[in-house]
Amino acid sequence: AETLTNAIGEGAINLAGVFSVSEFALLIRKSPLILSVNTGTIHIAAATSTPVVVLYALTNIQHTPWHVRSEVLYFEVPPHLQSKNVLLQYTAKHLRTGGLKKAGVDNVLRAVNRMLQPV
């Protein structure tokens, strides 16, 4: 986390390890939106009905947020890190040509803005 904080630069704050799990869950529940990669954070957000914008590896397409307002944006993963699961490889290959929303900066900002609009 510290390496990432340093790479982001001025204004980034590393809060890794600061909160207990229950404090972290409360912070997520009180947040208007969570932007994250597919981690436990997103699952806590889904459990607390907090809207999410999720950045998903294209090879990890089998898990998406359930029962919560969400927008999923995909990113590519280098071949050596991709799933060896034949079904996931097949599905990811076909999704690449299906007009998936990519997790570029502009798409992330648009998704966040859409999700922050009143329902």
mmCIF file of N, CA and C in Angstrom:
data_model
loop_
_atom_site.group_PDB
_atom_site.id
_atom_site.type_symbol
_atom_site.label_atom_id
_atom_site.label_comp_id
_atom_site.label_asym_id
_atom_site.label_seq_id
_atom_site.Cartn_x
_atom_site.Cartn_y
_atom_site.Cartn_z
ATOM 1 N N ALA A 1 0.830 -1.194 0.000
ATOM 2 C CA ALA A 1 0.000 0.000 0.000
ATOM 3 C C ALA A 1 0.875 1.258 0.000
ATOM 4 N N GLU A 2 1.968 1.205 0.714
ATOM 5 C CA GLU A 2 2.854 2.370 0.769
ATOM 6 C C GLU A 2 3.493 2.638 -0.595
ATOM 7 N N THR A 3 3.850 1.578 -1.305
ATOM 8 C CA THR A 3 4.411 1.737 -2.646
ATOM 9 C C THR A 3 3.401 2.411 -3.569
ATOM 10 N N LEU A 4 2.149 1.980 -3.503
ATOM 11 C CA LEU A 4 1.088 2.576 -4.312
ATOM 12 C C LEU A 4 0.868 4.039 -3.917
ATOM 13 N N THR A 5 0.837 4.315 -2.629
ATOM 14 C CA THR A 5 0.664 5.685 -2.141
ATOM 15 C C THR A 5 1.771 6.591 -2.689
ATOM 16 N N ASN A 6 3.005 6.110 -2.639
ATOM 17 C CA ASN A 6 4.135 6.898 -3.156
ATOM 18 C C ASN A 6 4.031 7.104 -4.660
ATOM 19 N N ALA A 7 3.564 6.072 -5.373
ATOM 20 C CA ALA A 7 3.431 6.184 -6.829
ATOM 21 C C ALA A 7 2.353 7.194 -7.210
ATOM 22 N N ILE A 8 1.276 7.275 -6.426
ATOM 23 C CA ILE A 8 0.215 8.237 -6.703
ATOM 24 C C ILE A 8 0.715 9.652 -6.460
ATOM 25 N N GLY A 9 1.465 9.826 -5.391
ATOM 26 C CA GLY A 9 2.058 11.133 -5.121
ATOM 27 C C GLY A 9 1.279 11.965 -4.115
ATOM 28 N N GLU A 10 1.517 13.245 -4.184
ATOM 29 C CA GLU A 10 0.938 14.184 -3.227
ATOM 30 C C GLU A 10 -0.581 14.054 -3.148
ATOM 31 N N GLY A 11 -1.080 14.036 -1.939
ATOM 32 C CA GLY A 11 -2.517 13.937 -1.726
ATOM 33 C C GLY A 11 -2.993 12.529 -1.434
ATOM 34 N N ALA A 12 -2.200 11.512 -1.771
ATOM 35 C CA ALA A 12 -2.585 10.123 -1.491
ATOM 36 C C ALA A 12 -2.296 9.817 -0.025
ATOM 37 N N ILE A 13 -3.198 9.109 0.593
ATOM 38 C CA ILE A 13 -3.053 8.752 2.000
ATOM 39 C C ILE A 13 -3.186 7.238 2.132
ATOM 40 N N ASN A 14 -2.239 6.616 2.804
ATOM 41 C CA ASN A 14 -2.259 5.182 3.035
ATOM 42 C C ASN A 14 -2.961 4.910 4.365
ATOM 43 N N LEU A 15 -4.140 4.292 4.305
ATOM 44 C CA LEU A 15 -4.881 3.928 5.514
ATOM 45 C C LEU A 15 -4.905 2.421 5.740
ATOM 46 N N ALA A 16 -4.032 1.705 5.050
ATOM 47 C CA ALA A 16 -3.980 0.247 5.205
ATOM 48 C C ALA A 16 -3.681 -0.106 6.654
ATOM 49 N N GLY A 17 -4.520 -0.966 7.227
ATOM 50 C CA GLY A 17 -4.309 -1.433 8.586
ATOM 51 C C GLY A 17 -4.789 -0.492 9.676
ATOM 52 N N VAL A 18 -5.368 0.643 9.304
ATOM 53 C CA VAL A 18 -5.812 1.623 10.294
ATOM 54 C C VAL A 18 -7.137 1.218 10.934
ATOM 55 N N PHE A 19 -8.041 0.640 10.146
ATOM 56 C CA PHE A 19 -9.381 0.320 10.626
ATOM 57 C C PHE A 19 -9.520 -1.162 10.966
ATOM 58 N N SER A 20 -10.351 -1.445 11.961
ATOM 59 C CA SER A 20 -10.751 -2.837 12.196
ATOM 60 C C SER A 20 -11.721 -3.201 11.072
ATOM 61 N N VAL A 21 -12.047 -4.473 10.940
ATOM 62 C CA VAL A 21 -12.990 -4.894 9.893
ATOM 63 C C VAL A 21 -14.347 -4.229 10.110
ATOM 64 N N SER A 22 -14.812 -4.172 11.353
ATOM 65 C CA SER A 22 -16.126 -3.556 11.607
ATOM 66 C C SER A 22 -16.095 -2.059 11.334
ATOM 67 N N GLU A 23 -15.002 -1.381 11.653
ATOM 68 C CA GLU A 23 -14.877 0.051 11.339
ATOM 69 C C GLU A 23 -14.840 0.269 9.829
ATOM 70 N N PHE A 24 -14.125 -0.604 9.130
ATOM 71 C CA PHE A 24 -14.040 -0.499 7.676
ATOM 72 C C PHE A 24 -15.409 -0.718 7.033
ATOM 73 N N ALA A 25 -16.150 -1.706 7.536
ATOM 74 C CA ALA A 25 -17.493 -1.971 7.014
ATOM 75 C C ALA A 25 -18.410 -0.772 7.259
ATOM 76 N N LEU A 26 -18.299 -0.131 8.412
ATOM 77 C CA LEU A 26 -19.111 1.047 8.704
ATOM 78 C C LEU A 26 -18.730 2.203 7.778
ATOM 79 N N LEU A 27 -17.444 2.396 7.544
ATOM 80 C CA LEU A 27 -16.989 3.435 6.613
ATOM 81 C C LEU A 27 -17.572 3.193 5.222
ATOM 82 N N ILE A 28 -17.546 1.958 4.767
ATOM 83 C CA ILE A 28 -18.112 1.621 3.455
ATOM 84 C C ILE A 28 -19.615 1.880 3.442
ATOM 85 N N ARG A 29 -20.309 1.449 4.491
ATOM 86 C CA ARG A 29 -21.769 1.629 4.558
ATOM 87 C C ARG A 29 -22.150 3.104 4.524
ATOM 88 N N LYS A 30 -21.326 3.962 5.104
ATOM 89 C CA LYS A 30 -21.619 5.400 5.158
ATOM 90 C C LYS A 30 -21.150 6.147 3.899
ATOM 91 N N SER A 31 -20.444 5.477 3.016
ATOM 92 C CA SER A 31 -19.915 6.111 1.806
ATOM 93 C C SER A 31 -20.977 6.198 0.718
ATOM 94 N N PRO A 32 -20.949 7.267 -0.094
ATOM 95 C CA PRO A 32 -21.924 7.368 -1.184
ATOM 96 C C PRO A 32 -21.623 6.398 -2.327
ATOM 97 N N LEU A 33 -20.369 5.939 -2.432
ATOM 98 C CA LEU A 33 -19.945 5.087 -3.538
ATOM 99 C C LEU A 33 -18.598 4.479 -3.195
ATOM 100 N N ILE A 34 -18.375 3.258 -3.658
ATOM 101 C CA ILE A 34 -17.067 2.623 -3.528
ATOM 102 C C ILE A 34 -16.519 2.372 -4.922
ATOM 103 N N LEU A 35 -15.275 2.789 -5.156
ATOM 104 C CA LEU A 35 -14.537 2.508 -6.388
ATOM 105 C C LEU A 35 -13.371 1.630 -5.984
ATOM 106 N N SER A 36 -13.324 0.423 -6.537
ATOM 107 C CA SER A 36 -12.293 -0.524 -6.125
ATOM 108 C C SER A 36 -12.126 -1.605 -7.173
ATOM 109 N N VAL A 37 -11.026 -2.312 -7.055
ATOM 110 C CA VAL A 37 -10.878 -3.548 -7.818
ATOM 111 C C VAL A 37 -11.680 -4.614 -7.079
ATOM 112 N N ASN A 38 -11.785 -5.801 -7.663
ATOM 113 C CA ASN A 38 -12.576 -6.875 -7.078
ATOM 114 C C ASN A 38 -11.862 -7.448 -5.858
ATOM 115 N N THR A 39 -12.203 -6.895 -4.702
ATOM 116 C CA THR A 39 -11.629 -7.357 -3.436
ATOM 117 C C THR A 39 -12.755 -7.489 -2.425
ATOM 118 N N GLY A 40 -12.395 -7.809 -1.216
ATOM 119 C CA GLY A 40 -13.365 -7.885 -0.137
ATOM 120 C C GLY A 40 -14.123 -6.587 0.050
ATOM 121 N N THR A 41 -13.498 -5.475 -0.287
ATOM 122 C CA THR A 41 -14.151 -4.167 -0.173
ATOM 123 C C THR A 41 -15.459 -4.147 -0.955
ATOM 124 N N ILE A 42 -15.445 -4.683 -2.160
ATOM 125 C CA ILE A 42 -16.644 -4.695 -2.995
ATOM 126 C C ILE A 42 -17.710 -5.601 -2.393
ATOM 127 N N HIS A 43 -17.310 -6.704 -1.823
ATOM 128 C CA HIS A 43 -18.276 -7.620 -1.213
ATOM 129 C C HIS A 43 -18.910 -6.990 0.030
ATOM 130 N N ILE A 44 -18.127 -6.245 0.804
ATOM 131 C CA ILE A 44 -18.681 -5.521 1.948
ATOM 132 C C ILE A 44 -19.655 -4.459 1.451
ATOM 133 N N ALA A 45 -19.286 -3.755 0.383
ATOM 134 C CA ALA A 45 -20.179 -2.736 -0.178
ATOM 135 C C ALA A 45 -21.495 -3.364 -0.619
ATOM 136 N N ALA A 46 -21.428 -4.490 -1.296
ATOM 137 C CA ALA A 46 -22.656 -5.163 -1.733
ATOM 138 C C ALA A 46 -23.501 -5.570 -0.527
ATOM 139 N N ALA A 47 -22.858 -6.039 0.522
ATOM 140 C CA ALA A 47 -23.586 -6.474 1.720
ATOM 141 C C ALA A 47 -24.222 -5.300 2.459
ATOM 142 N N THR A 48 -23.662 -4.098 2.281
ATOM 143 C CA THR A 48 -24.204 -2.915 2.969
ATOM 144 C C THR A 48 -25.015 -2.023 2.029
ATOM 145 N N SER A 49 -25.301 -2.520 0.824
ATOM 146 C CA SER A 49 -26.083 -1.789 -0.187
ATOM 147 C C SER A 49 -25.440 -0.477 -0.615
ATOM 148 N N THR A 50 -24.132 -0.438 -0.600
ATOM 149 C CA THR A 50 -23.396 0.743 -1.049
ATOM 150 C C THR A 50 -23.091 0.586 -2.537
ATOM 151 N N PRO A 51 -23.469 1.571 -3.374
ATOM 152 C CA PRO A 51 -23.186 1.470 -4.815
ATOM 153 C C PRO A 51 -21.688 1.316 -5.079
ATOM 154 N N VAL A 52 -21.370 0.600 -6.169
ATOM 155 C CA VAL A 52 -19.968 0.332 -6.483
ATOM 156 C C VAL A 52 -19.663 0.545 -7.959
ATOM 157 N N VAL A 53 -18.446 0.991 -8.209
ATOM 158 C CA VAL A 53 -17.831 0.939 -9.533
ATOM 159 C C VAL A 53 -16.649 0.000 -9.343
ATOM 160 N N VAL A 54 -16.679 -1.106 -10.078
ATOM 161 C CA VAL A 54 -15.700 -2.164 -9.870
ATOM 162 C C VAL A 54 -14.816 -2.320 -11.097
ATOM 163 N N LEU A 55 -13.521 -2.387 -10.870
ATOM 164 C CA LEU A 55 -12.567 -2.661 -11.939
ATOM 165 C C LEU A 55 -12.245 -4.154 -11.868
ATOM 166 N N TYR A 56 -12.651 -4.885 -12.908
ATOM 167 C CA TYR A 56 -12.510 -6.339 -12.933
ATOM 168 C C TYR A 56 -11.494 -6.769 -13.975
ATOM 169 N N ALA A 57 -10.656 -7.713 -13.569
ATOM 170 C CA ALA A 57 -9.763 -8.336 -14.536
ATOM 171 C C ALA A 57 -10.616 -9.116 -15.519
ATOM 172 N N LEU A 58 -10.324 -8.986 -16.782
ATOM 173 C CA LEU A 58 -11.112 -9.664 -17.811
ATOM 174 C C LEU A 58 -11.099 -11.175 -17.628
ATOM 175 N N THR A 59 -10.119 -11.702 -16.940
ATOM 176 C CA THR A 59 -10.080 -13.149 -16.714
ATOM 177 C C THR A 59 -10.809 -13.548 -15.433
ATOM 178 N N ASN A 60 -11.419 -12.602 -14.748
ATOM 179 C CA ASN A 60 -12.136 -12.904 -13.503
ATOM 180 C C ASN A 60 -13.589 -12.473 -13.638
ATOM 181 N N ILE A 61 -14.198 -12.855 -14.752
ATOM 182 C CA ILE A 61 -15.515 -12.353 -15.110
ATOM 183 C C ILE A 61 -16.652 -13.109 -14.448
ATOM 184 N N GLN A 62 -16.348 -14.145 -13.693
ATOM 185 C CA GLN A 62 -17.424 -14.937 -13.112
ATOM 186 C C GLN A 62 -18.018 -14.314 -11.856
ATOM 187 N N HIS A 63 -17.381 -13.307 -11.295
ATOM 188 C CA HIS A 63 -17.873 -12.681 -10.070
ATOM 189 C C HIS A 63 -18.204 -11.217 -10.333
ATOM 190 N N THR A 64 -19.437 -10.855 -10.127
ATOM 191 C CA THR A 64 -19.826 -9.442 -10.206
ATOM 192 C C THR A 64 -20.731 -9.143 -9.022
ATOM 193 N N PRO A 65 -20.840 -7.870 -8.648
ATOM 194 C CA PRO A 65 -21.643 -7.523 -7.459
ATOM 195 C C PRO A 65 -23.112 -7.932 -7.627
ATOM 196 N N TRP A 66 -23.659 -8.487 -6.583
ATOM 197 C CA TRP A 66 -25.042 -8.934 -6.598
ATOM 198 C C TRP A 66 -25.891 -8.007 -5.731
ATOM 199 N N HIS A 67 -27.077 -7.682 -6.236
ATOM 200 C CA HIS A 67 -28.076 -6.943 -5.465
ATOM 201 C C HIS A 67 -27.580 -5.589 -4.966
ATOM 202 N N VAL A 68 -26.797 -4.908 -5.760
ATOM 203 C CA VAL A 68 -26.356 -3.563 -5.404
ATOM 204 C C VAL A 68 -26.188 -2.776 -6.704
ATOM 205 N N ARG A 69 -26.484 -1.479 -6.673
ATOM 206 C CA ARG A 69 -26.237 -0.654 -7.860
ATOM 207 C C ARG A 69 -24.760 -0.723 -8.175
ATOM 208 N N SER A 70 -24.457 -1.037 -9.428
ATOM 209 C CA SER A 70 -23.043 -1.216 -9.754
ATOM 210 C C SER A 70 -22.778 -0.945 -11.222
ATOM 211 N N GLU A 71 -21.532 -0.665 -11.490
ATOM 212 C CA GLU A 71 -21.036 -0.592 -12.851
ATOM 213 C C GLU A 71 -19.698 -1.312 -12.858
ATOM 214 N N VAL A 72 -19.533 -2.227 -13.799
ATOM 215 C CA VAL A 72 -18.325 -3.034 -13.890
ATOM 216 C C VAL A 72 -17.533 -2.600 -15.110
ATOM 217 N N LEU A 73 -16.250 -2.320 -14.904
ATOM 218 C CA LEU A 73 -15.334 -1.949 -15.979
ATOM 219 C C LEU A 73 -14.197 -2.963 -15.978
ATOM 220 N N TYR A 74 -13.819 -3.401 -17.159
ATOM 221 C CA TYR A 74 -12.843 -4.475 -17.269
ATOM 222 C C TYR A 74 -11.473 -3.973 -17.689
ATOM 223 N N PHE A 75 -10.443 -4.708 -17.257
ATOM 224 C CA PHE A 75 -9.083 -4.422 -17.705
ATOM 225 C C PHE A 75 -8.397 -5.726 -18.074
ATOM 226 N N GLU A 76 -7.456 -5.621 -18.976
ATOM 227 C CA GLU A 76 -6.707 -6.791 -19.443
ATOM 228 C C GLU A 76 -5.660 -7.199 -18.409
ATOM 229 N N VAL A 77 -5.296 -8.464 -18.449
ATOM 230 C CA VAL A 77 -4.288 -9.023 -17.564
ATOM 231 C C VAL A 77 -3.238 -9.692 -18.454
ATOM 232 N N PRO A 78 -1.951 -9.533 -18.133
ATOM 233 C CA PRO A 78 -0.924 -10.197 -18.941
ATOM 234 C C PRO A 78 -1.179 -11.702 -19.015
ATOM 235 N N PRO A 79 -0.870 -12.319 -20.145
ATOM 236 C CA PRO A 79 -1.161 -13.743 -20.341
ATOM 237 C C PRO A 79 -0.675 -14.653 -19.218
ATOM 238 N N HIS A 80 0.508 -14.386 -18.669
ATOM 239 C CA HIS A 80 1.035 -15.283 -17.630
ATOM 240 C C HIS A 80 0.252 -15.192 -16.315
ATOM 241 N N LEU A 81 -0.603 -14.177 -16.166
ATOM 242 C CA LEU A 81 -1.410 -14.033 -14.956
ATOM 243 C C LEU A 81 -2.870 -14.427 -15.175
ATOM 244 N N GLN A 82 -3.215 -14.800 -16.397
ATOM 245 C CA GLN A 82 -4.593 -15.145 -16.709
ATOM 246 C C GLN A 82 -4.958 -16.523 -16.175
ATOM 247 N N SER A 83 -6.240 -16.701 -15.965
ATOM 248 C CA SER A 83 -6.761 -17.969 -15.463
ATOM 249 C C SER A 83 -6.416 -19.102 -16.426
ATOM 250 N N LYS A 84 -6.145 -20.259 -15.867
ATOM 251 C CA LYS A 84 -5.899 -21.463 -16.680
ATOM 252 C C LYS A 84 -7.202 -22.217 -16.935
ATOM 253 N N ASN A 85 -8.303 -21.743 -16.360
ATOM 254 C CA ASN A 85 -9.609 -22.354 -16.527
ATOM 255 C C ASN A 85 -10.068 -22.177 -17.975
ATOM 256 N N VAL A 86 -10.281 -23.262 -18.684
ATOM 257 C CA VAL A 86 -10.623 -23.233 -20.111
ATOM 258 C C VAL A 86 -11.932 -22.480 -20.354
ATOM 259 N N LEU A 87 -12.933 -22.695 -19.520
ATOM 260 C CA LEU A 87 -14.212 -22.010 -19.679
ATOM 261 C C LEU A 87 -14.041 -20.493 -19.519
ATOM 262 N N LEU A 88 -13.284 -20.066 -18.517
ATOM 263 C CA LEU A 88 -13.052 -18.629 -18.326
ATOM 264 C C LEU A 88 -12.261 -18.038 -19.486
ATOM 265 N N GLN A 89 -11.280 -18.770 -19.991
ATOM 266 C CA GLN A 89 -10.507 -18.289 -21.144
ATOM 267 C C GLN A 89 -11.420 -18.113 -22.356
ATOM 268 N N TYR A 90 -12.287 -19.078 -22.593
ATOM 269 C CA TYR A 90 -13.221 -19.026 -23.724
ATOM 270 C C TYR A 90 -14.160 -17.826 -23.575
ATOM 271 N N THR A 91 -14.738 -17.665 -22.389
ATOM 272 C CA THR A 91 -15.679 -16.575 -22.142
ATOM 273 C C THR A 91 -14.991 -15.229 -22.282
ATOM 274 N N ALA A 92 -13.810 -15.068 -21.697
ATOM 275 C CA ALA A 92 -13.070 -13.805 -21.776
ATOM 276 C C ALA A 92 -12.743 -13.462 -23.224
ATOM 277 N N LYS A 93 -12.362 -14.468 -23.996
ATOM 278 C CA LYS A 93 -12.040 -14.249 -25.412
ATOM 279 C C LYS A 93 -13.247 -13.675 -26.151
ATOM 280 N N HIS A 94 -14.420 -14.208 -25.899
ATOM 281 C CA HIS A 94 -15.627 -13.744 -26.578
ATOM 282 C C HIS A 94 -16.111 -12.405 -26.022
ATOM 283 N N LEU A 95 -15.864 -12.142 -24.764
ATOM 284 C CA LEU A 95 -16.246 -10.855 -24.190
ATOM 285 C C LEU A 95 -15.406 -9.712 -24.750
ATOM 286 N N ARG A 96 -14.152 -9.997 -25.071
ATOM 287 C CA ARG A 96 -13.266 -8.955 -25.608
ATOM 288 C C ARG A 96 -13.853 -8.330 -26.880
ATOM 289 N N THR A 97 -14.578 -9.115 -27.637
ATOM 290 C CA THR A 97 -15.142 -8.625 -28.893
ATOM 291 C C THR A 97 -16.577 -8.138 -28.724
ATOM 292 N N GLY A 98 -17.083 -8.178 -27.491
ATOM 293 C CA GLY A 98 -18.476 -7.850 -27.254
ATOM 294 C C GLY A 98 -18.751 -6.442 -26.775
ATOM 295 N N GLY A 99 -17.802 -5.533 -26.884
ATOM 296 C CA GLY A 99 -18.059 -4.152 -26.493
ATOM 297 C C GLY A 99 -18.067 -3.910 -24.997
ATOM 298 N N LEU A 100 -17.220 -4.605 -24.266
ATOM 299 C CA LEU A 100 -17.125 -4.384 -22.826
ATOM 300 C C LEU A 100 -16.649 -2.976 -22.524
ATOM 301 N N LYS A 101 -17.093 -2.447 -21.413
ATOM 302 C CA LYS A 101 -16.596 -1.147 -20.963
ATOM 303 C C LYS A 101 -15.228 -1.351 -20.344
ATOM 304 N N LYS A 102 -14.229 -0.689 -20.904
ATOM 305 C CA LYS A 102 -12.861 -0.814 -20.417
ATOM 306 C C LYS A 102 -12.626 0.143 -19.245
ATOM 307 N N ALA A 103 -11.697 -0.208 -18.382
ATOM 308 C CA ALA A 103 -11.435 0.549 -17.162
ATOM 309 C C ALA A 103 -10.434 1.681 -17.372
ATOM 310 N N GLY A 104 -10.539 2.417 -18.461
ATOM 311 C CA GLY A 104 -9.687 3.584 -18.663
ATOM 312 C C GLY A 104 -10.153 4.741 -17.791
ATOM 313 N N VAL A 105 -9.312 5.730 -17.635
ATOM 314 C CA VAL A 105 -9.607 6.872 -16.760
ATOM 315 C C VAL A 105 -10.936 7.524 -17.120
ATOM 316 N N ASP A 106 -11.160 7.802 -18.393
ATOM 317 C CA ASP A 106 -12.404 8.466 -18.798
ATOM 318 C C ASP A 106 -13.634 7.623 -18.457
ATOM 319 N N ASN A 107 -13.565 6.326 -18.716
ATOM 320 C CA ASN A 107 -14.704 5.459 -18.399
ATOM 321 C C ASN A 107 -14.945 5.362 -16.895
ATOM 322 N N VAL A 108 -13.865 5.337 -16.114
ATOM 323 C CA VAL A 108 -14.017 5.289 -14.657
ATOM 324 C C VAL A 108 -14.691 6.569 -14.167
ATOM 325 N N LEU A 109 -14.240 7.720 -14.649
ATOM 326 C CA LEU A 109 -14.837 8.997 -14.224
ATOM 327 C C LEU A 109 -16.303 9.086 -14.626
ATOM 328 N N ARG A 110 -16.629 8.643 -15.840
ATOM 329 C CA ARG A 110 -18.031 8.648 -16.276
ATOM 330 C C ARG A 110 -18.883 7.721 -15.410
ATOM 331 N N ALA A 111 -18.356 6.549 -15.098
ATOM 332 C CA ALA A 111 -19.099 5.592 -14.274
ATOM 333 C C ALA A 111 -19.340 6.154 -12.869
ATOM 334 N N VAL A 112 -18.334 6.756 -12.279
ATOM 335 C CA VAL A 112 -18.479 7.348 -10.963
ATOM 336 C C VAL A 112 -19.530 8.446 -10.992
ATOM 337 N N ASN A 113 -19.471 9.305 -12.005
ATOM 338 C CA ASN A 113 -20.465 10.384 -12.116
ATOM 339 C C ASN A 113 -21.873 9.829 -12.271
ATOM 340 N N ARG A 114 -22.048 8.781 -13.093
ATOM 341 C CA ARG A 114 -23.367 8.176 -13.262
ATOM 342 C C ARG A 114 -23.871 7.583 -11.945
ATOM 343 N N MET A 115 -23.007 6.896 -11.252
ATOM 344 C CA MET A 115 -23.419 6.233 -10.023
ATOM 345 C C MET A 115 -23.725 7.213 -8.897
ATOM 346 N N LEU A 116 -23.177 8.408 -8.957
ATOM 347 C CA LEU A 116 -23.444 9.415 -7.921
ATOM 348 C C LEU A 116 -24.713 10.207 -8.183
ATOM 349 N N GLN A 117 -25.320 9.995 -9.358
ATOM 350 C CA GLN A 117 -26.593 10.663 -9.665
ATOM 351 C C GLN A 117 -27.715 10.008 -8.877
ATOM 352 N N PRO A 118 -28.700 10.796 -8.444
ATOM 353 C CA PRO A 118 -29.842 10.203 -7.728
ATOM 354 C C PRO A 118 -30.573 9.187 -8.598
ATOM 355 N N VAL A 119 -31.097 8.172 -7.955
ATOM 356 C CA VAL A 119 -31.832 7.128 -8.671
ATOM 357 C C VAL A 119 -33.227 7.594 -8.965
#
